Amino acid sequence: MLMDQNTKTILEFERVLEGLHPMTPFGQKLKNNIRAYEACEKEQLLEELDRVSVLKELINSQRAVFVEIRTQMRLVKDIRRSVERCIAGGVLNVVEFFELKNFVYIAKSISKSQKALHWAVPEKYAVKELQWVEAILDPEGSGIKTFYIYDSYSEALVEIRKRKASCEHKLDVLKKEAVKRAEAELGMPVRASGEITVSKSQANLIKRLNENNMLQLAGETYINVTYRVKPGEEMLELMREMEELKGEEAVEEALVLEKLSGQIAVRGGEILEVMDALAEFDLVIAKAYMANGYNGIKPVICDTERLVIVKGRHPLVEASLRRKGKSFTPISIRLDQGVTLITGANMGGKTVSLKMAGLLAAMAQYGFLVPADYMEMDMNGYIYISAGDEQSIDMGLSTFGAEIRSVKEALMRAEEKGLILIDELARGTNPHEGCALSKAIISYLKNKPCIAVITTHFDGLAGEDIRHLQVKGLRDMDFKSIKDPDAISEYMDYTLIEVEGESKVPKDAINISRLMGVPEEILRQAEEMMEVYHEQS
């Protein structure tokens, strides 16, 4: 498993998946069960990324074809259980055969659209035409999507339906004759159905109709009375014969449905294979559409233990800023085996950089294109992050206790190749112990095969063999030129710059506080205390 649920939640991976929109129930189920490619599945991941990248470009050049494909996909119903039941020996009903026939025609349309693509569709995605099913369900070759139990399915059915049609014709003739006789005798019109409806206010007429032996009461409301012409003996005999014929027809139709189900069952696995191909094709198209939404690129999967992101963008943060009319500052970062330390002010974007690196690494290993200008990474055995206030009420742990429990889980896998991300290590305890513990954890991780990234506001953690990055933040800003304190985030430079040795963590807190209107007396005292602190340290 690449990520546990806690890491998925912190990286907001499932929110990213909300932007993935398969059209078919089969593709949706595949999305719900989506998994990362394992470290041993590098070749399969490379193939998936190639296909998503190709489809992303094809969507732009052959948009009309993809619109037609997805229009057809929207019409697909989930008939997998019906087909599986049929394979197991069950008999499909008329509605199920109708749905199967529709699926066959949809698959046929998508198959033709695939052939129109400027792409050699891989076997995994090839939606094959089910011509043999079409021949079974449309024996007359009409091309009509509705399903009917055709006469050609059974000679016995042909004979039954002929007798039934003859009986219906005789009944119709006798009914018309009876209606004419009733109209002549009563001197009033009778509906073709043989019914007469009169108002209860016509008492004399009702009395006359009640006394007429040709009529029988059919129904009554609080304002009307309805009569029906009585059928004669010949009509009654034909009606009995009709009911018998309907029963015979139902029995023969059931035999036909059983026979057709048997024919489908023999090769039913082929139908399931088409569903599987449709699911895979649907999901890979959805990945390509999603990549178009954030202008994703194909990451390079290498064999060296590093993660390189050039001008990467956190897709969720970028989308949120775009809705506000703002833009996301792209972040470039290179992470190698061992420990990389990121320092900067609390508003400096350390956490965004950390989460972006983890999220893009996860997206790539799930077969998604990534929002960046360039990305290079090795296959990870795991991605783990500890970030935010992880206080656990259920387990009775403090913020620090919950954090250390989480970090311990990551440390237990440090001997494996993977990505460990820790935001503000040991933030939940006093500074002296926190700094000491942080140094010890960094020392432990620096020679492990994993890539570890730790953000901190502690000074003095970056030593030998530790790569140190700082968020540029507000270091080059003329604070006097900022007129609107609420717009401070627009002035923040999230660029990561590499620094050498024990460079101090930038202290933007006082400058930010000054912009936010904190009394100058407090700020001057804070600056004096900072000077004393630096002299002592």
Coordinates of C-alpha atoms in Angstrom, one line a residue:
M1 CA 0.0 0.0 0.0
L2 CA 1.5 3.3 -1.1
M3 CA -0.3 5.5 1.4
D4 CA -2.4 5.0 4.5
Q5 CA -5.7 6.8 5.0
N6 CA -4.1 9.5 7.2
T7 CA -1.6 10.4 4.5
K8 CA -4.3 10.4 1.8
T9 CA -6.3 12.8 4.0
I10 CA -3.5 15.2 4.8
L11 CA -2.4 15.3 1.1
E12 CA -6.0 15.7 0.1
F13 CA -5.5 12.9 -2.5
E14 CA -9.2 11.9 -2.4
R15 CA -10.2 15.5 -3.1
V16 CA -8.0 15.3 -6.2
L17 CA -9.8 12.1 -7.2
E18 CA -13.1 14.0 -7.1
G19 CA -11.9 15.7 -10.3
L20 CA -11.8 12.3 -12.0
H21 CA -15.1 11.7 -13.8
P22 CA -15.6 8.3 -15.6
M23 CA -18.9 8.1 -17.5
T24 CA -19.8 4.4 -17.1
P25 CA -20.7 2.5 -14.0
F26 CA -17.8 0.1 -14.8
G27 CA -15.4 3.0 -15.0
Q28 CA -16.8 4.5 -11.8
K29 CA -16.2 1.1 -10.0
L30 CA -12.7 1.0 -11.3
K31 CA -12.1 4.5 -10.0
N32 CA -13.5 3.5 -6.6
N33 CA -11.0 0.7 -6.4
I34 CA -8.1 2.6 -7.9
R35 CA -4.7 1.7 -6.5
A36 CA -1.1 2.9 -6.9
Y37 CA 1.4 1.0 -9.1
E38 CA 3.8 -1.0 -6.9
A39 CA 7.5 -0.5 -7.0
C40 CA 7.8 -3.7 -9.1
E41 CA 5.2 -2.5 -11.6
K42 CA 7.4 0.3 -13.2
E43 CA 6.8 -0.9 -16.8
Q44 CA 3.0 -1.0 -16.3
L45 CA 3.1 2.5 -14.9
L46 CA 5.2 3.8 -17.8
E47 CA 2.7 2.4 -20.2
E48 CA -0.2 4.0 -18.4
L49 CA 1.5 7.4 -18.3
D50 CA 2.3 7.1 -22.0
R51 CA -1.4 6.3 -22.8
V52 CA -2.8 9.1 -20.7
S53 CA -0.3 11.6 -22.3
V54 CA -1.3 10.5 -25.8
L55 CA -5.0 10.7 -25.0
K56 CA -4.6 14.1 -23.5
E57 CA -3.3 15.4 -26.9
L58 CA -5.8 13.4 -28.9
I59 CA -8.7 15.0 -26.9
N60 CA -7.5 18.4 -28.2
S61 CA -7.0 17.3 -31.8
Q62 CA -10.0 14.9 -32.1
R63 CA -12.5 16.5 -29.7
A64 CA -15.6 15.5 -31.7
V65 CA -14.7 11.8 -31.5
F66 CA -14.3 11.9 -27.7
V67 CA -17.5 13.8 -27.3
E68 CA -19.3 11.0 -29.2
I69 CA -17.5 8.3 -27.1
R70 CA -18.4 9.9 -23.8
T71 CA -22.0 10.6 -25.0
Q72 CA -22.3 6.8 -25.7
M73 CA -20.6 6.0 -22.4
R74 CA -23.3 8.0 -20.5
L75 CA -25.9 5.6 -21.8
V76 CA -24.3 2.5 -20.4
K77 CA -26.2 0.7 -17.7
D78 CA -24.6 -1.8 -15.2
I79 CA -25.8 -5.1 -16.5
R80 CA -22.8 -7.1 -15.2
R81 CA -24.9 -8.9 -12.5
S82 CA -27.5 -9.9 -15.2
V83 CA -24.8 -11.4 -17.4
E84 CA -23.0 -13.2 -14.5
R85 CA -26.4 -14.6 -13.5
C86 CA -27.0 -15.8 -17.0
I87 CA -23.5 -17.4 -17.1
A88 CA -24.4 -19.2 -13.9
G89 CA -27.5 -20.7 -15.5
G90 CA -30.1 -18.0 -14.8
V91 CA -32.8 -17.0 -17.3
L92 CA -32.8 -13.4 -18.4
N93 CA -36.2 -11.6 -18.6
V94 CA -37.3 -9.3 -21.5
V95 CA -36.1 -6.2 -19.8
E96 CA -32.6 -7.7 -19.2
F97 CA -32.4 -8.7 -22.8
F98 CA -33.4 -5.2 -23.8
E99 CA -30.6 -3.7 -21.7
L100 CA -28.1 -6.3 -23.1
K101 CA -29.1 -5.4 -26.6
N102 CA -28.6 -1.7 -25.9
F103 CA -25.2 -2.4 -24.4
V104 CA -24.3 -4.3 -27.6
Y105 CA -25.2 -1.3 -29.8
I106 CA -23.3 1.1 -27.5
A107 CA -20.2 -1.1 -27.6
K108 CA -20.5 -1.2 -31.4
S109 CA -20.6 2.6 -31.6
I110 CA -17.7 3.0 -29.2
S111 CA -15.7 0.4 -31.1
K112 CA -16.2 2.3 -34.4
S113 CA -15.2 5.6 -32.6
Q114 CA -12.0 3.9 -31.4
K115 CA -11.1 3.0 -35.0
A116 CA -11.5 6.6 -35.9
L117 CA -8.8 7.7 -33.4
H118 CA -5.3 8.5 -34.6
W119 CA -4.0 5.9 -32.2
A120 CA -3.4 2.2 -32.1
V121 CA -5.8 1.4 -29.3
P122 CA -4.1 -1.1 -26.9
E123 CA -5.8 -4.4 -26.4
K124 CA -6.5 -3.5 -22.8
Y125 CA -8.8 -0.7 -24.0
A126 CA -10.2 -2.2 -27.2
V127 CA -14.0 -2.4 -27.0
K128 CA -14.9 -5.2 -29.3
E129 CA -18.2 -5.5 -31.2
L130 CA -20.4 -8.3 -30.0
Q131 CA -21.8 -9.3 -33.4
W132 CA -22.8 -12.8 -32.2
V133 CA -25.0 -11.3 -29.5
E134 CA -26.5 -8.8 -31.9
A135 CA -27.3 -11.8 -34.3
I136 CA -29.1 -13.6 -31.4
L137 CA -31.1 -10.6 -30.2
D138 CA -31.8 -9.1 -33.6
P139 CA -32.4 -12.1 -35.8
E140 CA -34.1 -10.1 -38.5
G141 CA -31.2 -7.6 -38.7
S142 CA -33.5 -4.6 -38.2
G143 CA -31.0 -2.6 -36.2
I144 CA -33.8 -1.6 -33.7
K145 CA -32.6 -1.3 -30.1
T146 CA -35.8 -2.5 -28.6
F147 CA -36.1 -6.2 -27.8
Y148 CA -38.9 -8.4 -28.9
I149 CA -39.5 -12.2 -28.8
Y150 CA -39.5 -12.7 -32.5
D151 CA -41.5 -15.4 -34.3
S152 CA -38.3 -16.7 -35.8
Y153 CA -37.2 -17.9 -32.4
S154 CA -39.9 -20.7 -32.4
E155 CA -42.2 -22.4 -34.9
A156 CA -44.6 -23.3 -32.1
L157 CA -44.7 -19.6 -31.2
V158 CA -45.6 -18.8 -34.8
E159 CA -48.5 -21.2 -34.7
I160 CA -49.8 -19.9 -31.4
R161 CA -49.6 -16.3 -32.5
K162 CA -51.4 -17.1 -35.7
R163 CA -54.3 -18.7 -33.8
K164 CA -54.3 -15.9 -31.4
A165 CA -54.4 -13.3 -34.2
S166 CA -57.3 -15.2 -35.8
C167 CA -59.2 -15.3 -32.5
E168 CA -58.6 -11.6 -31.9
H169 CA -60.0 -10.9 -35.4
K170 CA -63.1 -12.9 -34.8
L171 CA -63.7 -11.2 -31.4
D172 CA -63.3 -7.8 -33.0
V173 CA -65.9 -8.6 -35.7
L174 CA -68.4 -10.0 -33.1
K175 CA -67.8 -6.9 -30.8
K176 CA -68.5 -4.5 -33.7
E177 CA -71.7 -6.4 -34.6
A178 CA -72.8 -6.3 -31.0
V179 CA -72.2 -2.6 -30.8
K180 CA -74.2 -1.9 -34.0
R181 CA -77.1 -4.0 -32.6
A182 CA -77.1 -2.2 -29.3
E183 CA -77.1 1.2 -31.1
A184 CA -80.0 0.2 -33.3
E185 CA -82.0 -1.1 -30.3
L186 CA -81.2 1.7 -27.9
G187 CA -81.3 4.5 -30.5
M188 CA -78.1 6.1 -29.0
P189 CA -74.3 5.9 -29.7
V190 CA -72.2 3.2 -28.1
R191 CA -68.4 3.5 -27.8
A192 CA -66.2 1.1 -29.8
S193 CA -65.3 -0.6 -26.6
G194 CA -69.0 -1.5 -26.2
E195 CA -69.6 0.9 -23.3
I196 CA -72.2 3.6 -22.6
T197 CA -71.8 6.3 -19.9
V198 CA -74.8 8.3 -18.7
S199 CA -75.4 10.9 -16.0
K200 CA -77.3 9.9 -12.9
S201 CA -79.5 12.9 -13.5
Q202 CA -81.1 11.0 -16.5
A203 CA -83.2 8.8 -14.3
N204 CA -85.6 7.6 -17.0
L205 CA -82.7 6.6 -19.3
I206 CA -81.0 4.7 -16.5
K207 CA -84.2 2.8 -15.8
R208 CA -84.5 1.9 -19.5
L209 CA -80.9 0.7 -19.7
N210 CA -81.2 -1.3 -16.4
E211 CA -84.1 -3.2 -18.0
N212 CA -82.3 -3.9 -21.3
N213 CA -81.0 -7.5 -21.4
M214 CA -78.2 -6.6 -23.9
L215 CA -76.4 -4.5 -21.3
Q216 CA -74.6 -5.1 -18.0
L217 CA -73.4 -2.7 -15.3
A218 CA -69.7 -1.9 -15.8
G219 CA -69.1 0.8 -13.2
E220 CA -70.5 3.7 -11.3
T221 CA -69.4 7.0 -9.8
Y222 CA -71.2 9.6 -7.8
I223 CA -72.3 11.4 -11.1
N224 CA -72.2 8.7 -13.8
V225 CA -73.2 5.1 -14.5
T226 CA -71.4 3.0 -17.1
Y227 CA -72.9 0.0 -19.0
R228 CA -71.2 -2.5 -21.2
V229 CA -72.7 -4.6 -24.0
K230 CA -73.0 -8.2 -22.9
P231 CA -70.9 -10.7 -24.9
G232 CA -72.8 -13.5 -26.6
E233 CA -72.0 -17.2 -26.2
E234 CA -69.8 -17.2 -29.3
M235 CA -67.8 -14.3 -27.9
L236 CA -67.5 -15.9 -24.5
E237 CA -66.1 -19.0 -26.1
L238 CA -63.6 -17.0 -28.2
M239 CA -62.6 -15.1 -25.0
R240 CA -61.9 -18.4 -23.2
E241 CA -59.9 -19.6 -26.2
M242 CA -57.9 -16.3 -26.2
E243 CA -57.0 -16.7 -22.5
E244 CA -55.8 -20.3 -23.2
L245 CA -53.7 -19.0 -26.2
K246 CA -52.2 -16.3 -24.0
G247 CA -51.1 -18.9 -21.5
E248 CA -49.6 -21.1 -24.3
E249 CA -47.8 -18.0 -25.6
A250 CA -46.4 -17.1 -22.2
V251 CA -45.1 -20.7 -21.7
E252 CA -43.5 -20.8 -25.2
E253 CA -41.9 -17.3 -24.7
A254 CA -40.5 -18.5 -21.4
L255 CA -38.9 -21.5 -23.3
V256 CA -37.5 -19.0 -25.8
L257 CA -36.0 -16.8 -23.1
E258 CA -34.4 -19.9 -21.6
K259 CA -33.0 -20.9 -24.9
L260 CA -31.6 -17.4 -25.6
S261 CA -30.1 -17.2 -22.1
G262 CA -28.3 -20.5 -22.8
Q263 CA -26.9 -19.2 -26.0
I264 CA -25.6 -16.0 -24.3
A265 CA -24.2 -18.0 -21.3
V266 CA -21.9 -20.1 -23.6
R267 CA -19.9 -17.0 -24.6
G268 CA -21.0 -14.7 -21.7
G269 CA -17.4 -14.2 -20.6
E270 CA -16.8 -12.3 -23.8
I271 CA -19.4 -9.8 -22.8
L272 CA -17.7 -9.3 -19.4
E273 CA -14.4 -8.8 -21.2
V274 CA -16.0 -5.9 -23.2
M275 CA -17.2 -4.4 -19.9
D276 CA -13.7 -4.6 -18.5
A277 CA -12.2 -3.0 -21.6
L278 CA -14.9 -0.3 -21.5
A279 CA -14.1 0.3 -17.8
E280 CA -10.3 0.7 -18.5
F281 CA -10.9 2.9 -21.5
D282 CA -13.4 5.1 -19.6
L283 CA -11.0 5.6 -16.7
V284 CA -7.9 6.4 -18.9
I285 CA -10.0 8.9 -20.8
A286 CA -11.1 10.4 -17.5
K287 CA -7.5 10.7 -16.5
A288 CA -6.7 12.5 -19.7
Y289 CA -9.6 15.0 -19.4
M290 CA -8.5 15.6 -15.8
A291 CA -4.9 16.3 -16.9
N292 CA -6.2 18.8 -19.5
G293 CA -7.9 20.6 -16.7
Y294 CA -4.7 21.4 -14.9
N295 CA -2.3 21.2 -17.9
G296 CA -0.5 18.1 -16.6
I297 CA 2.7 16.7 -18.0
K298 CA 4.0 13.1 -18.1
P299 CA 6.5 12.6 -15.2
V300 CA 9.8 10.8 -15.9
I301 CA 10.1 7.6 -13.9
C302 CA 13.8 7.0 -13.2
D303 CA 15.9 4.5 -11.3
T304 CA 17.8 7.0 -9.1
E305 CA 16.5 7.8 -5.7
R306 CA 15.4 11.4 -6.2
L307 CA 12.4 13.6 -6.7
V308 CA 12.7 16.6 -9.0
I309 CA 9.8 19.0 -9.6
V310 CA 10.2 22.0 -11.8
K311 CA 7.5 24.7 -11.4
G312 CA 5.1 22.3 -9.7
R313 CA 1.6 23.5 -8.8
H314 CA -0.6 22.1 -6.1
P315 CA -3.8 21.5 -8.1
L316 CA -6.3 22.2 -5.3
V317 CA -4.6 25.3 -4.0
E318 CA -4.2 26.5 -7.6
A319 CA -7.9 26.0 -8.3
S320 CA -8.9 27.8 -5.1
L321 CA -6.7 30.8 -6.0
R322 CA -8.0 30.8 -9.5
R323 CA -11.6 31.1 -8.2
K324 CA -10.5 34.2 -6.4
G325 CA -8.8 35.7 -9.4
K326 CA -5.3 35.0 -8.2
S327 CA -2.5 32.7 -9.4
F328 CA -0.4 30.0 -7.8
T329 CA 3.4 30.6 -7.5
P330 CA 5.0 27.5 -9.0
I331 CA 7.5 25.7 -6.8
S332 CA 10.6 24.0 -7.9
I333 CA 12.3 21.4 -5.6
R334 CA 14.9 18.7 -5.8
L335 CA 14.9 16.0 -3.2
D336 CA 17.6 13.3 -2.9
Q337 CA 18.1 10.3 -0.7
G338 CA 18.7 11.3 2.9
V339 CA 17.3 14.4 4.6
T340 CA 16.2 17.7 3.1
L341 CA 15.3 20.5 5.6
I342 CA 12.9 23.3 4.6
T343 CA 12.8 26.4 6.8
G344 CA 10.9 29.6 6.6
A345 CA 8.3 31.8 8.3
N346 CA 5.0 30.2 9.3
M347 CA 3.2 32.0 6.5
G348 CA 6.1 31.2 4.1
G349 CA 4.5 28.2 2.3
K350 CA 6.6 25.4 3.8
T351 CA 3.6 23.2 4.2
V352 CA 2.3 23.9 0.7
S353 CA 5.7 22.9 -0.7
L354 CA 5.8 19.7 1.4
K355 CA 2.2 18.7 0.5
M356 CA 2.7 19.5 -3.2
A357 CA 5.8 17.2 -3.3
G358 CA 3.9 14.4 -1.7
L359 CA 0.7 14.9 -3.7
L360 CA 2.5 15.0 -7.1
A361 CA 4.6 11.9 -6.2
A362 CA 1.3 10.1 -5.3
M363 CA -0.5 11.2 -8.4
A364 CA 2.4 10.0 -10.6
Q365 CA 2.4 6.6 -9.0
Y366 CA -1.3 6.3 -9.5
G367 CA -0.8 6.9 -13.2
F368 CA -1.9 10.6 -13.4
L369 CA -0.1 13.3 -15.3
V370 CA 1.1 16.0 -12.9
P371 CA 0.7 19.8 -12.8
A372 CA 4.3 20.9 -13.4
D373 CA 6.7 21.9 -16.1
Y374 CA 8.9 18.8 -15.4
M375 CA 9.0 16.0 -12.9
E376 CA 11.3 13.2 -12.3
M377 CA 11.0 10.5 -9.6
D378 CA 11.8 6.9 -8.6
M379 CA 9.2 4.4 -7.7
N380 CA 8.2 4.7 -4.0
G381 CA 7.5 1.8 -1.7
Y382 CA 5.4 4.2 0.4
I383 CA 4.6 7.9 0.9
Y384 CA 4.1 9.0 4.5
I385 CA 3.3 12.5 5.9
S386 CA 3.0 13.8 9.4
A387 CA 1.4 17.3 9.4
G388 CA -1.1 19.5 11.2
D389 CA -2.6 19.2 14.6
E390 CA -2.8 15.4 15.1
Q391 CA -4.1 15.4 18.6
S392 CA -6.0 12.2 19.1
I393 CA -8.9 12.5 21.6
D394 CA -9.9 8.8 21.0
M395 CA -6.5 7.5 22.0
G396 CA -6.0 10.1 24.8
L397 CA -2.9 11.5 23.2
S398 CA -1.7 15.1 23.3
T399 CA -0.7 16.9 20.1
F400 CA 2.9 15.9 20.7
G401 CA 2.0 12.3 21.5
A402 CA -0.1 11.9 18.4
E403 CA 2.7 13.4 16.3
I404 CA 5.4 11.2 17.7
R405 CA 3.2 8.1 17.2
S406 CA 2.8 9.1 13.6
V407 CA 6.5 9.8 13.1
K408 CA 7.3 6.5 14.6
E409 CA 5.3 4.7 11.9
A410 CA 7.3 6.5 9.3
L411 CA 10.6 5.7 11.0
M412 CA 9.8 2.0 11.1
R413 CA 9.8 2.0 7.3
A414 CA 12.9 4.2 6.9
E415 CA 15.0 1.2 5.7
E416 CA 12.8 0.9 2.6
K417 CA 12.8 3.2 -0.4
G418 CA 10.0 5.7 0.0
L419 CA 9.1 9.3 0.7
I420 CA 8.8 10.6 4.3
L421 CA 7.3 14.1 4.8
I422 CA 7.3 15.7 8.3
D423 CA 5.8 19.2 8.8
E424 CA 7.2 21.2 11.7
L425 CA 8.9 18.2 13.5
A426 CA 8.4 18.2 17.3
R427 CA 6.3 21.3 17.3
G428 CA 4.1 20.0 20.1
T429 CA 6.8 20.1 22.9
N430 CA 9.1 22.7 24.4
P431 CA 11.7 24.2 22.1
H432 CA 14.8 22.8 23.7
E433 CA 13.6 19.2 23.8
G434 CA 11.9 19.6 20.4
C435 CA 15.2 20.8 18.8
A436 CA 17.2 18.0 20.4
L437 CA 14.7 15.4 19.3
S438 CA 14.6 16.9 15.8
K439 CA 18.4 16.7 15.5
A440 CA 18.3 13.0 16.6
I441 CA 15.6 12.1 14.1
I442 CA 17.4 13.9 11.3
S443 CA 20.7 12.1 12.2
Y444 CA 18.8 8.8 12.1
L445 CA 17.3 9.4 8.7
K446 CA 20.2 11.0 6.8
N447 CA 21.8 7.7 5.9
K448 CA 18.7 5.7 5.2
P449 CA 17.6 4.7 1.7
C450 CA 14.4 6.8 1.9
I451 CA 13.9 10.5 0.9
A452 CA 13.0 12.5 4.0
V453 CA 11.8 16.1 3.9
I454 CA 11.3 18.0 7.2
T455 CA 10.0 21.5 7.6
T456 CA 11.0 23.3 10.8
H457 CA 11.3 26.7 12.4
F458 CA 14.1 25.5 14.8
D459 CA 17.5 27.0 14.2
G460 CA 20.6 24.8 14.0
L461 CA 19.2 21.7 12.5
A462 CA 21.0 21.9 9.2
G463 CA 24.4 20.3 9.5
E464 CA 26.7 18.2 7.4
D465 CA 25.0 15.9 4.8
I466 CA 21.7 17.8 5.3
R467 CA 20.4 19.7 2.4
H468 CA 18.9 23.0 3.5
L469 CA 16.2 24.8 1.6
Q470 CA 14.5 28.1 2.7
V471 CA 11.3 29.7 1.5
K472 CA 12.3 33.1 0.3
G473 CA 9.3 34.6 1.9
L474 CA 9.4 38.4 2.5
R475 CA 13.2 38.7 2.7
D476 CA 13.5 41.1 -0.2
M477 CA 10.2 43.0 0.5
D478 CA 10.1 46.7 1.3
F479 CA 7.5 46.5 4.1
K480 CA 6.8 50.3 4.0
S481 CA 5.6 49.9 0.4
I482 CA 2.8 47.4 1.4
K483 CA -0.4 49.4 1.8
D484 CA -2.9 46.6 2.3
P485 CA -2.0 44.1 5.2
D486 CA -4.8 41.7 4.0
A487 CA -3.0 41.3 0.7
I488 CA 0.2 40.1 2.4
S489 CA 0.0 36.7 0.8
E490 CA 0.3 38.3 -2.6
Y491 CA 3.7 39.6 -1.7
M492 CA 5.0 36.3 -0.3
D493 CA 7.6 34.6 -2.5
Y494 CA 7.3 30.9 -2.1
T495 CA 10.5 30.1 -4.1
L496 CA 12.7 27.6 -2.4
I497 CA 16.4 28.6 -2.3
E498 CA 19.3 26.4 -1.2
V499 CA 21.4 27.7 1.6
E500 CA 24.7 26.5 3.0
G501 CA 25.4 25.3 6.5
E502 CA 23.8 26.6 9.7
S503 CA 21.9 29.6 8.1
K504 CA 19.4 31.0 10.5
V505 CA 15.7 30.4 9.9
P506 CA 14.1 33.6 8.5
K507 CA 12.1 35.5 11.1
D508 CA 9.3 37.2 9.3
A509 CA 6.9 37.0 12.2
I510 CA 7.7 40.5 13.6
N511 CA 7.4 42.1 10.1
I512 CA 4.1 40.4 9.4
S513 CA 2.8 41.4 12.9
R514 CA 3.8 45.0 12.1
L515 CA 1.9 44.9 8.8
M516 CA -1.2 43.5 10.7
G517 CA -1.2 46.4 13.0
V518 CA 0.2 45.0 16.2
P519 CA 1.2 48.0 18.5
E520 CA 4.7 49.2 17.8
E521 CA 5.7 49.2 21.5
I522 CA 5.2 45.4 21.6
L523 CA 7.1 44.9 18.4
R524 CA 10.1 47.0 19.6
Q525 CA 10.2 44.9 22.8
A526 CA 10.1 41.7 20.7
E527 CA 13.0 42.9 18.6
E528 CA 15.1 43.7 21.7
M529 CA 14.4 40.3 23.1
M530 CA 15.4 38.7 19.7
E531 CA 18.7 40.5 19.9
V532 CA 19.4 39.2 23.4
Y533 CA 18.4 35.7 22.2
H534 CA 20.9 35.8 19.3
E535 CA 23.7 37.1 21.6
Q536 CA 23.1 34.3 24.0
S537 CA 22.9 31.6 21.3

